[in-house]
Amino acid sequence: MAGGTVGAGGTVGAGGSGGSLDCRSFWKAGAHKGPSAPIRELYAISELLDNAVDEICNGATFVKVDKSINSKDSSPMLVFQDDGGGMDPEGVRKCMSLGFSTKKSKTTIGQYGNGFKTSTMRLGADAIVFTRAVRGSNVTLSIGLLSYTFLRRTMKDDIVVPMLDFEVRDGHIVPLVYGSQGDWDSSLKIILDWSPFSSMEELLKQFEDVDNHGTKVVIYNLWMNDDGLLELDFEDDDEDILLRDQGQTSGGSRKIQKEIVEQHISHRLRFSLRAYTSILYLRKFENFQIILRGKPVEQISIANELKFKKVVTYKPQVAHDSQVVSVKVDIGFAKEAPVLGIFGMNVYHKNRLIMPFWKVLQEASSRGRSVVGVLEANFIEPAHDKQDFERTPLFIRLETKLRQIIVDYWKEKCHLIGYQPIDLKLRSQYKATLKDSGSPGAKIQHKAFAARKIGEHLSNLLPETYDDVEAVRLTANSAGSALHSSGQAQENSMESAGLEEDLVDVGSHGVLDPNFNEKLSEENLALFTRREDLRQRDTQLKQTIGELERELEETKRKCSHLAAELQMRKSQQQRPYM
């Protein structure tokens, strides 16, 4: 068949090229009421990235995400393209059918069969798919259209998905008709009327950069916010795609603090596609790249950004008759601790980030401040939108265990970032160190040195929130603990197993020296400023190199021209007079 009726549940999207809807806002487009908090566009984009990552086993080496322009109305379009195995005619019909999935592998990310439909729906009103596949000696090209605009404007009762198929015969692309020619012609007319492409030639031109196999998804009539602006911002950063009005800083009373907060990955991942995709996958790809607006995304390992890192092994009781599961939890302090109070657990499932910076402790507590963790929890199932996990007893036990791991880590190591030790034995050692630290002048020197050591490297991990230091009870006694921390800065990794199930009750919170905090703030500010200066200098040097290279090429060209002219004159002088 050329087209098909694809199930009837839910809304497919909104907006269109053949005509406009009354509303281009996602939550107002249909007769339904949207959830209280919309699914973020970045999560929807990640679904389409997952599809490309799952194609690595079929030879995919890249997925490109970029902006294009709708030739019919000059509006922006969002384009995804990969060089995976592509889909044959049967495969593309299954892809565009609700609730159907062929992904049953333990290694693939997608499994429910709704990711493609729901993600394209969330990003824009309409989507058109171009896919090229090689199965044996057969080369096929397929085109499928998901258009909410078409369905609304034509008042369709069912979700009709027009599709076109072609095959390559003797180097020529010819139509492949499964049903009647009338059905095929009808699908072509619908696609030309309701897509950004006005002719068969324009449709087939989309396959020119697909090469031998791969898939291209074009999402158009992108959703708008209540102010009539696109939810996706393509203009503010030529190398990124941003969520409009999502970048406000939630913490930090000073301008300097806010500037540092705004650079941190935990803040930027809320509105920056480049930041979000940089930590979206736990393990770095070897032969695969995510290329965002022409520039590859640099993958970041959160675990590698931690200081005083410790590795804790957790063995959850999955089932009595199942294989024993062992989960490694990397936990440590953010590099900016304790001045900047980022904290939370980053939970992955099958290499894919599900819950970034999950706060398993109350945010108002100083206990656990600056503690960050990373783990891969393949023993629990994510929700269908892959933004959370199913709230099963197994998940609740994991939450309790992670809370205990953070509390134990904080109890053991909070003194390394300037807090009073909670453990009585450690506190006694701390007081002894303070007593033996010498004169007040020496204490100040020790404190400044510890501050420099702790704030020495300003990484790209900056905080999500800044806890107001005035709300924390401070004490001058932390100078000794700062000295103590500098003596233990080489401690990086330890193994721990057999944790108790009951949550450890700390009983009291650590306290921090205000002068120690000010020192760290000054150091971080200086390093932040120096980093920006170096970035500007690097940009200037690159521009200078480019100009010098252009001058060199021009000089070479002139030299070549002069050499040729000189050679010609010599030849003329060597000719005998007639």
Coordinates of C-alpha atoms in Angstrom, one line a residue:
M1 CA 0.0 0.0 0.0
A2 CA 1.1 3.6 -0.5
G3 CA -0.2 5.0 2.7
G4 CA -1.9 3.7 5.8
T5 CA -4.1 4.3 8.8
V6 CA -2.0 4.4 11.9
G7 CA -4.0 3.7 15.0
A8 CA -6.1 6.4 16.6
G9 CA -4.8 7.3 20.0
G10 CA -3.4 10.7 21.0
T11 CA -2.5 13.8 19.1
V12 CA 0.1 13.8 16.4
G13 CA 1.3 17.4 16.5
A14 CA 0.1 20.7 15.0
G15 CA 0.7 23.4 12.4
G16 CA 1.2 22.8 8.7
S17 CA 2.4 24.0 5.3
G18 CA -0.9 23.6 3.4
G19 CA -2.7 25.9 5.9
S20 CA -2.3 27.2 9.4
L21 CA -4.0 26.0 12.6
D22 CA -5.7 28.3 15.0
C23 CA -2.9 27.8 17.5
R24 CA 0.8 26.9 17.2
S25 CA 1.3 26.3 20.9
F26 CA 1.8 22.6 21.7
W27 CA -0.4 22.5 24.8
K28 CA -3.3 24.4 23.1
A29 CA -3.2 22.7 19.6
G30 CA -5.6 19.9 20.3
A31 CA -8.8 19.2 22.1
H32 CA -6.9 17.6 24.9
K33 CA -5.4 19.2 28.0
G34 CA -1.6 18.9 28.3
P35 CA 0.2 17.9 31.5
S36 CA 0.9 20.5 34.1
A37 CA 4.6 20.6 33.0
P38 CA 5.4 20.1 29.3
I39 CA 7.8 17.5 28.2
R40 CA 11.0 19.4 27.4
E41 CA 12.0 19.8 23.8
L42 CA 15.5 18.6 24.7
Y43 CA 14.2 15.3 26.0
A44 CA 12.2 14.9 22.7
I45 CA 15.4 15.6 20.7
S46 CA 17.3 13.0 22.8
E47 CA 14.7 10.4 21.6
L48 CA 15.7 11.0 18.0
L49 CA 19.3 10.9 19.0
D50 CA 18.7 7.5 20.6
N51 CA 17.4 6.1 17.4
A52 CA 20.6 7.1 15.6
V53 CA 22.8 5.7 18.4
D54 CA 20.9 2.4 18.2
E55 CA 22.0 2.3 14.5
I56 CA 25.7 2.1 15.5
C57 CA 25.4 -1.6 15.3
N58 CA 24.3 -1.1 11.6
G59 CA 27.3 1.0 10.8
A60 CA 26.2 4.5 11.8
T61 CA 29.1 6.9 12.3
F62 CA 27.2 10.2 12.9
V63 CA 23.9 11.9 13.6
K64 CA 23.6 15.5 12.5
V65 CA 21.2 18.0 14.1
D66 CA 20.7 21.2 12.2
K67 CA 18.4 24.0 11.1
S68 CA 16.9 24.3 7.6
I69 CA 14.4 26.6 5.9
N70 CA 11.0 25.7 4.7
S71 CA 11.0 26.9 1.0
K72 CA 7.2 27.4 1.1
D73 CA 7.0 29.9 4.0
S74 CA 10.6 30.6 5.0
S75 CA 10.1 29.2 8.5
P76 CA 12.8 27.3 10.3
M77 CA 12.8 23.5 10.3
L78 CA 14.7 21.0 12.5
V79 CA 16.6 18.3 10.7
F80 CA 18.0 15.0 11.9
Q81 CA 20.2 12.8 9.7
D82 CA 22.2 9.7 10.3
D83 CA 24.1 7.2 8.2
G84 CA 22.6 4.1 9.8
G85 CA 21.1 1.1 8.1
G86 CA 17.9 3.0 7.1
M87 CA 14.5 1.4 6.9
D88 CA 12.9 -0.6 4.1
P89 CA 9.2 0.0 3.2
E90 CA 8.0 -2.4 5.9
G91 CA 10.3 -0.9 8.5
V92 CA 9.3 2.7 7.9
R93 CA 5.6 1.7 8.3
K94 CA 6.3 0.0 11.6
C95 CA 8.3 3.1 12.7
M96 CA 5.4 5.4 12.0
S97 CA 2.9 3.1 13.6
L98 CA 2.0 3.8 17.3
G99 CA 3.2 1.4 19.9
F100 CA 5.2 -0.9 17.5
S101 CA 8.9 -1.6 18.2
T102 CA 11.3 -4.1 16.9
K103 CA 13.9 -3.1 19.5
K104 CA 14.0 -6.0 22.0
S105 CA 17.8 -6.1 22.4
K106 CA 19.3 -5.7 25.8
T107 CA 21.7 -3.1 24.4
T108 CA 19.4 -0.8 22.4
I109 CA 18.0 2.3 24.2
G110 CA 14.6 2.4 22.5
Q111 CA 12.1 -0.4 23.3
Y112 CA 8.5 0.9 23.5
G113 CA 8.0 2.0 19.9
N114 CA 6.5 5.5 20.6
G115 CA 9.7 7.5 20.9
F116 CA 9.8 8.7 17.3
K117 CA 6.2 9.7 17.2
T118 CA 6.0 11.4 20.5
S119 CA 9.3 13.2 20.1
T120 CA 8.5 14.7 16.7
M121 CA 5.0 15.6 18.0
R122 CA 6.6 17.5 20.8
L123 CA 9.0 19.5 18.6
G124 CA 6.7 20.5 15.8
A125 CA 3.3 20.1 14.1
D126 CA 4.6 18.0 11.2
A127 CA 7.4 15.7 10.2
I128 CA 8.5 14.0 7.0
V129 CA 10.9 11.1 6.9
F130 CA 13.3 10.1 4.1
T131 CA 15.1 6.8 4.5
R132 CA 17.3 4.7 2.2
A133 CA 18.0 1.0 2.9
V134 CA 20.0 -1.8 1.3
R135 CA 18.6 -5.3 1.9
G136 CA 20.6 -7.8 0.0
S137 CA 20.5 -6.7 -3.6
N138 CA 17.5 -4.5 -3.1
V139 CA 17.9 -0.7 -2.7
T140 CA 14.7 1.1 -1.6
L141 CA 13.8 4.7 -0.8
S142 CA 10.8 5.5 1.3
I143 CA 9.1 8.8 2.3
G144 CA 6.5 9.0 5.1
L145 CA 4.6 12.0 6.4
L146 CA 3.2 12.6 9.9
S147 CA 1.1 15.8 9.6
Y148 CA -1.2 17.0 12.3
T149 CA -2.0 20.0 10.1
F150 CA -3.3 17.7 7.4
L151 CA -5.4 15.7 9.8
R152 CA -6.9 18.8 11.5
R153 CA -7.5 20.8 8.3
T154 CA -9.1 17.8 6.5
M155 CA -11.0 16.7 9.6
K156 CA -9.7 13.1 9.4
D157 CA -11.2 10.6 11.9
D158 CA -8.2 8.3 11.7
I159 CA -4.5 9.0 11.7
V160 CA -3.6 8.7 8.0
V161 CA 0.1 8.5 7.2
P162 CA 0.8 8.9 3.5
M163 CA 3.9 7.0 2.3
L164 CA 5.8 6.7 -0.9
D165 CA 8.2 3.9 -1.9
F166 CA 10.8 3.7 -4.6
E167 CA 13.4 1.2 -5.7
V168 CA 16.7 1.5 -7.6
R169 CA 16.7 -0.5 -10.9
D170 CA 19.7 -0.3 -13.2
G171 CA 20.8 2.9 -11.5
H172 CA 17.3 4.6 -11.9
I173 CA 14.8 5.5 -9.2
V174 CA 11.4 4.1 -10.0
P175 CA 8.1 4.1 -8.0
L176 CA 7.4 0.9 -6.0
V177 CA 3.6 0.4 -5.8
Y178 CA 2.3 -2.0 -3.1
G179 CA -1.4 -1.2 -3.5
S180 CA -3.1 0.5 -6.4
Q181 CA -1.6 3.3 -8.5
G182 CA -4.5 5.4 -7.3
D183 CA -3.4 5.1 -3.7
W184 CA 0.2 5.9 -4.7
D185 CA -0.9 9.0 -6.6
S186 CA -3.1 10.1 -3.7
S187 CA -0.2 9.8 -1.2
L188 CA 2.0 11.8 -3.5
K189 CA -0.5 14.6 -3.7
I190 CA -1.0 14.8 0.1
I191 CA 2.8 14.9 0.6
L192 CA 3.3 17.6 -1.9
D193 CA 0.3 19.7 -0.6
W194 CA 1.3 19.4 3.1
S195 CA 5.1 19.1 3.2
P196 CA 7.7 21.8 2.5
F197 CA 8.4 20.2 -0.9
S198 CA 6.4 21.1 -4.1
S199 CA 7.5 18.4 -6.6
M200 CA 8.7 14.9 -7.0
E201 CA 12.1 16.2 -7.9
E202 CA 12.4 18.2 -4.7
L203 CA 11.4 15.1 -2.7
L204 CA 14.0 12.9 -4.4
K205 CA 16.7 15.6 -4.0
Q206 CA 16.5 15.0 -0.2
F207 CA 18.2 11.6 -0.8
E208 CA 21.3 13.1 -2.4
D209 CA 23.2 13.5 0.8
V210 CA 21.9 10.3 2.4
D211 CA 24.6 8.3 0.5
N212 CA 24.1 4.5 0.4
H213 CA 21.9 4.2 3.4
G214 CA 20.6 6.3 6.3
T215 CA 17.6 8.3 7.5
K216 CA 16.7 12.0 7.4
V217 CA 13.9 13.4 9.6
V218 CA 12.6 17.0 8.8
I219 CA 10.4 18.5 11.5
Y220 CA 8.6 21.7 10.5
N221 CA 5.9 24.1 11.8
L222 CA 7.8 24.1 15.0
W223 CA 5.9 24.9 18.2
M224 CA 5.7 28.4 19.6
N225 CA 5.4 29.8 23.1
D226 CA 2.6 32.0 24.4
D227 CA 4.4 35.1 23.0
G228 CA 4.3 33.8 19.5
L229 CA 8.1 33.0 19.4
L230 CA 9.5 29.6 18.5
E231 CA 10.2 27.4 21.6
L232 CA 13.5 26.5 20.0
D233 CA 16.0 29.4 19.6
F234 CA 18.4 29.1 16.6
E235 CA 19.6 32.6 16.7
D236 CA 21.4 33.3 20.0
D237 CA 24.2 30.7 19.3
D238 CA 25.2 29.5 15.8
E239 CA 26.7 26.3 17.2
D240 CA 23.8 25.4 19.5
I241 CA 20.0 25.0 19.8
L242 CA 18.6 26.6 22.9
L243 CA 15.2 26.5 24.7
R244 CA 13.8 30.0 24.8
D245 CA 13.2 31.5 28.3
Q246 CA 14.7 28.5 30.1
G247 CA 18.1 29.8 31.0
Q248 CA 17.3 32.0 34.0
T249 CA 19.6 31.4 37.0
S250 CA 17.7 30.2 40.0
G251 CA 20.4 30.9 42.6
G252 CA 23.2 33.3 43.4
S253 CA 22.8 36.8 44.9
R254 CA 25.8 38.3 43.3
K255 CA 26.6 39.0 39.7
I256 CA 29.8 37.0 39.9
Q257 CA 28.1 34.0 41.4
K258 CA 25.4 34.1 38.7
E259 CA 28.0 34.2 36.0
I260 CA 29.7 31.1 37.3
V261 CA 26.4 29.3 37.8
E262 CA 25.4 30.0 34.2
Q263 CA 28.5 28.2 32.9
H264 CA 27.9 25.0 34.8
I265 CA 26.7 21.9 33.0
S266 CA 23.9 21.3 35.5
H267 CA 22.4 24.7 34.7
R268 CA 23.1 24.7 31.0
L269 CA 21.6 21.3 30.3
R270 CA 18.2 22.7 31.0
F271 CA 18.2 24.9 27.9
S272 CA 21.3 24.1 25.8
L273 CA 21.2 21.1 23.5
R274 CA 25.0 21.0 23.2
A275 CA 25.4 20.9 27.0
Y276 CA 22.6 18.3 27.4
T277 CA 24.0 16.0 24.7
S278 CA 27.5 16.3 26.1
I279 CA 26.5 14.2 29.1
L280 CA 23.6 12.3 27.5
Y281 CA 25.6 9.1 27.1
L282 CA 27.8 7.6 29.9
R283 CA 30.5 6.0 27.7
K284 CA 32.3 8.0 25.0
F285 CA 31.8 6.8 21.5
E286 CA 34.7 5.5 19.5
N287 CA 33.5 5.8 16.0
F288 CA 30.4 7.9 16.3
Q289 CA 29.8 11.6 16.6
I290 CA 26.8 13.8 17.4
I291 CA 27.3 16.8 15.1
L292 CA 25.2 19.8 16.2
R293 CA 24.9 22.7 13.7
G294 CA 28.1 21.6 12.0
K295 CA 30.3 21.1 15.1
P296 CA 30.8 17.8 16.9
V297 CA 29.6 17.6 20.5
E298 CA 32.4 17.0 23.0
Q299 CA 31.3 14.3 25.4
I300 CA 31.9 15.0 29.1
S301 CA 32.4 12.4 31.8
I302 CA 30.9 13.8 35.0
A303 CA 32.8 11.1 37.1
N304 CA 36.1 12.5 35.8
E305 CA 35.3 15.9 37.0
L306 CA 35.0 14.9 40.7
K307 CA 37.6 15.4 43.4
F308 CA 38.2 13.1 46.4
K309 CA 36.4 10.5 44.3
K310 CA 35.3 7.2 45.8
V311 CA 33.8 4.1 44.2
V312 CA 31.0 2.4 46.1
T313 CA 29.7 -1.0 45.0
Y314 CA 26.0 -1.6 45.5
K315 CA 24.4 -5.0 45.0
P316 CA 20.6 -4.6 44.8
Q317 CA 18.3 -7.6 45.5
V318 CA 16.6 -7.7 42.1
A319 CA 14.9 -11.1 42.5
H320 CA 15.5 -14.4 44.4
D321 CA 16.1 -16.4 41.2
S322 CA 17.9 -13.8 39.1
Q323 CA 21.6 -13.2 38.6
V324 CA 23.4 -11.1 41.2
V325 CA 23.6 -7.5 40.0
S326 CA 26.6 -5.3 40.9
V327 CA 26.4 -1.5 40.4
K328 CA 29.4 0.8 40.6
V329 CA 28.6 4.3 42.0
D330 CA 31.2 7.0 41.5
I331 CA 30.8 9.7 44.1
G332 CA 32.9 12.7 45.0
F333 CA 32.9 16.5 45.5
A334 CA 32.4 18.9 42.6
K335 CA 35.7 20.7 41.9
E336 CA 34.3 24.0 43.1
A337 CA 33.2 22.7 46.6
P338 CA 32.3 24.1 49.0
V339 CA 31.7 27.6 47.6
L340 CA 29.3 26.4 44.9
G341 CA 26.7 24.0 46.2
I342 CA 25.9 21.8 43.3
F343 CA 24.9 18.3 44.3
G344 CA 22.9 15.3 43.0
M345 CA 23.1 11.8 41.4
N346 CA 23.3 11.3 37.7
V347 CA 21.5 8.0 36.9
Y348 CA 22.0 6.3 33.5
H349 CA 20.2 3.4 32.0
K350 CA 21.9 1.4 29.2
N351 CA 24.4 4.2 28.7
R352 CA 21.6 6.8 28.5
L353 CA 21.1 9.6 31.0
I354 CA 17.7 9.4 32.6
M355 CA 17.9 11.5 35.7
P356 CA 20.6 14.3 35.7
F357 CA 21.6 15.7 39.1
W358 CA 18.9 14.0 41.0
K359 CA 18.6 15.4 44.5
V360 CA 18.0 12.5 46.8
L361 CA 18.6 14.7 49.8
Q362 CA 16.7 17.8 50.9
E363 CA 18.2 20.9 49.2
A364 CA 18.0 23.0 52.3
S365 CA 20.4 20.8 54.2
S366 CA 24.2 21.4 54.3
R367 CA 24.6 17.6 54.6
G368 CA 25.6 16.3 51.2
R369 CA 26.6 19.8 49.9
S370 CA 28.7 19.6 46.7
V371 CA 28.4 15.8 46.5
V372 CA 27.9 14.5 43.0
G373 CA 27.5 10.9 41.9
V374 CA 27.3 8.8 38.7
L375 CA 25.9 5.3 38.2
E376 CA 24.3 3.1 35.6
A377 CA 21.1 1.4 36.8
N378 CA 20.2 -1.2 34.2
F379 CA 18.4 -3.3 36.8
I380 CA 15.4 -0.9 36.9
E381 CA 13.2 0.2 34.0
P382 CA 12.8 3.8 32.9
A383 CA 9.4 5.4 32.2
H384 CA 8.2 5.5 28.6
D385 CA 9.5 9.1 28.1
K386 CA 12.9 8.2 29.5
Q387 CA 12.8 11.2 31.8
D388 CA 12.3 9.2 35.0
F389 CA 12.1 5.6 36.3
E390 CA 9.1 3.5 37.1
R391 CA 8.3 4.0 40.8
T392 CA 8.7 0.4 41.8
P393 CA 9.9 -1.0 45.2
L394 CA 13.3 -1.6 43.5
F395 CA 13.6 2.0 42.6
I396 CA 12.6 3.1 46.1
R397 CA 15.3 0.9 47.6
L398 CA 17.8 2.5 45.1
E399 CA 16.8 5.9 46.3
T400 CA 17.3 5.0 49.9
K401 CA 20.6 3.4 49.1
L402 CA 21.9 6.5 47.3
R403 CA 20.8 8.7 50.1
Q404 CA 22.8 6.5 52.5
I405 CA 25.8 6.5 50.2
I406 CA 25.8 10.3 50.1
V407 CA 25.4 10.7 53.9
D408 CA 28.2 8.2 54.5
Y409 CA 30.5 10.0 52.1
W410 CA 29.7 13.3 53.6
K411 CA 30.3 12.0 57.1
E412 CA 33.6 10.6 56.1
K413 CA 35.0 13.4 53.9
C414 CA 33.3 16.7 54.6
H415 CA 36.4 18.0 56.4
L416 CA 38.3 17.8 53.1
I417 CA 36.4 20.8 51.7
G418 CA 36.5 22.9 54.9
Y419 CA 33.7 21.6 57.1
Q420 CA 34.1 20.4 60.6
P421 CA 34.4 16.6 60.8
I422 CA 31.2 15.0 62.0
D423 CA 32.8 11.8 63.2
L424 CA 34.0 12.4 66.8
K425 CA 37.4 10.7 66.2
L426 CA 38.0 12.8 63.1
R427 CA 36.9 15.9 65.0
S428 CA 39.5 15.2 67.7
Q429 CA 42.2 14.8 65.1
Y430 CA 41.0 18.1 63.5
K431 CA 41.2 20.0 66.8
A432 CA 44.7 18.6 67.4
T433 CA 45.7 19.7 63.9
L434 CA 44.3 23.2 64.6
K435 CA 46.2 23.4 67.9
D436 CA 49.5 22.4 66.3
S437 CA 49.0 24.7 63.3
G438 CA 51.1 27.5 64.9
S439 CA 50.5 31.2 65.2
P440 CA 47.5 33.1 63.9
G441 CA 49.6 34.3 61.0
A442 CA 50.5 30.8 60.1
K443 CA 46.9 29.8 60.2
I444 CA 46.0 32.5 57.8
Q445 CA 48.8 31.3 55.4
H446 CA 47.7 27.7 55.7
K447 CA 44.1 28.8 55.0
A448 CA 45.0 30.8 52.0
F449 CA 47.1 28.0 50.7
A450 CA 44.3 25.5 51.1
A451 CA 41.9 27.8 49.4
R452 CA 44.3 28.1 46.4
K453 CA 44.7 24.3 46.3
I454 CA 41.0 23.6 46.4
G455 CA 40.0 26.4 43.9
E456 CA 43.0 25.8 41.7
H457 CA 41.3 24.4 38.6
L458 CA 38.0 25.9 37.4
S459 CA 36.5 23.2 35.3
N460 CA 33.4 23.4 33.1
L461 CA 31.5 21.9 36.0
L462 CA 29.9 24.9 37.7
P463 CA 26.9 24.9 40.0
E464 CA 23.2 24.5 39.4
T465 CA 22.4 26.5 42.5
Y466 CA 24.3 28.6 45.0
D467 CA 23.3 28.2 48.6
D468 CA 23.4 31.6 50.4
V469 CA 26.4 31.5 52.7
E470 CA 24.6 33.7 55.2
A471 CA 22.1 30.9 55.8
V472 CA 24.9 28.5 56.9
R473 CA 26.2 28.7 60.5
L474 CA 29.9 29.4 60.1
T475 CA 32.9 29.1 62.5
A476 CA 36.4 30.3 62.4
N477 CA 37.7 26.9 63.4
S478 CA 37.6 25.7 59.8
A479 CA 41.0 27.1 59.1
G480 CA 42.5 24.0 60.7
S481 CA 40.3 21.7 58.6
A482 CA 41.5 23.5 55.5
L483 CA 45.0 22.7 56.4
H484 CA 44.0 19.1 57.1
S485 CA 42.4 18.9 53.7
S486 CA 45.6 20.0 51.8
G487 CA 47.4 17.1 53.4
Q488 CA 44.9 14.6 52.0
A489 CA 44.4 16.0 48.5
Q490 CA 45.9 12.9 46.9
E491 CA 43.1 10.6 48.0
N492 CA 41.1 9.8 44.8
S493 CA 39.5 6.4 44.8
M494 CA 38.4 3.8 47.3
E495 CA 36.2 0.7 47.1
S496 CA 33.3 0.1 49.5
A497 CA 30.8 -2.7 49.7
G498 CA 28.2 -4.3 51.9
L499 CA 26.5 -1.1 52.9
E500 CA 23.8 -1.3 55.6
E501 CA 20.2 -0.9 54.4
D502 CA 19.2 1.6 57.2
L503 CA 19.7 5.2 56.5
V504 CA 22.6 6.7 58.6
D505 CA 21.5 9.6 60.8
V506 CA 24.2 12.2 60.9
G507 CA 22.8 14.1 63.8
S508 CA 24.5 17.4 63.0
H509 CA 25.6 19.5 60.1
G510 CA 29.1 20.6 59.1
V511 CA 30.1 24.3 59.6
L512 CA 32.2 26.4 57.3
D513 CA 34.6 29.3 57.9
P514 CA 33.4 32.6 56.3
N515 CA 37.0 33.7 55.5
F516 CA 37.7 30.3 54.0
N517 CA 34.6 30.8 51.8
E518 CA 35.6 34.3 50.7
K519 CA 39.1 33.1 49.8
L520 CA 37.6 30.4 47.6
S521 CA 35.2 32.9 46.0
E522 CA 38.1 35.2 45.1
E523 CA 40.1 32.3 43.7
N524 CA 37.2 31.0 41.6
L525 CA 36.5 34.6 40.3
A526 CA 40.2 35.1 39.4
L527 CA 40.3 31.7 37.6
F528 CA 37.0 32.4 35.9
T529 CA 38.2 35.8 34.6
R530 CA 41.5 34.2 33.5
R531 CA 39.7 31.5 31.6
E532 CA 37.6 34.1 29.7
D533 CA 40.8 36.1 29.0
L534 CA 42.5 32.9 27.6
R535 CA 39.4 32.1 25.5
Q536 CA 39.5 35.6 24.0
R537 CA 43.2 35.4 23.4
D538 CA 42.8 32.0 21.7
T539 CA 40.1 33.4 19.4
Q540 CA 42.4 36.4 18.5
L541 CA 45.3 34.0 17.9
K542 CA 43.2 31.9 15.6
Q543 CA 42.1 35.0 13.7
T544 CA 45.7 36.1 13.4
I545 CA 46.8 32.7 12.2
G546 CA 44.0 32.8 9.6
E547 CA 45.1 36.2 8.4
L548 CA 48.7 35.1 8.2
E549 CA 47.8 32.0 6.3
R550 CA 45.8 34.1 3.8
E551 CA 48.8 36.5 3.4
L552 CA 51.1 33.6 2.9
E553 CA 48.9 32.2 0.1
E554 CA 48.7 35.6 -1.5
T555 CA 52.5 35.9 -1.3
K556 CA 53.0 32.5 -2.8
R557 CA 50.6 33.4 -5.6
K558 CA 52.5 36.6 -6.3
C559 CA 55.9 34.8 -6.2
S560 CA 54.5 32.2 -8.6
H561 CA 53.3 35.0 -10.9
L562 CA 56.7 36.8 -10.8
A563 CA 58.6 33.6 -11.4
A564 CA 56.5 32.9 -14.4
E565 CA 57.0 36.4 -15.7
L566 CA 60.7 36.2 -15.1
Q567 CA 60.9 33.0 -16.9
M568 CA 59.0 34.4 -19.9
R569 CA 61.4 37.4 -20.0
K570 CA 64.4 35.2 -20.0
S571 CA 63.0 33.2 -22.8
Q572 CA 62.4 36.3 -24.8
Q573 CA 66.0 37.5 -24.2
Q574 CA 67.4 34.2 -25.3
R575 CA 65.7 34.3 -28.7
P576 CA 68.1 35.1 -31.5
Y577 CA 67.5 38.4 -33.4
M578 CA 66.2 37.8 -36.9

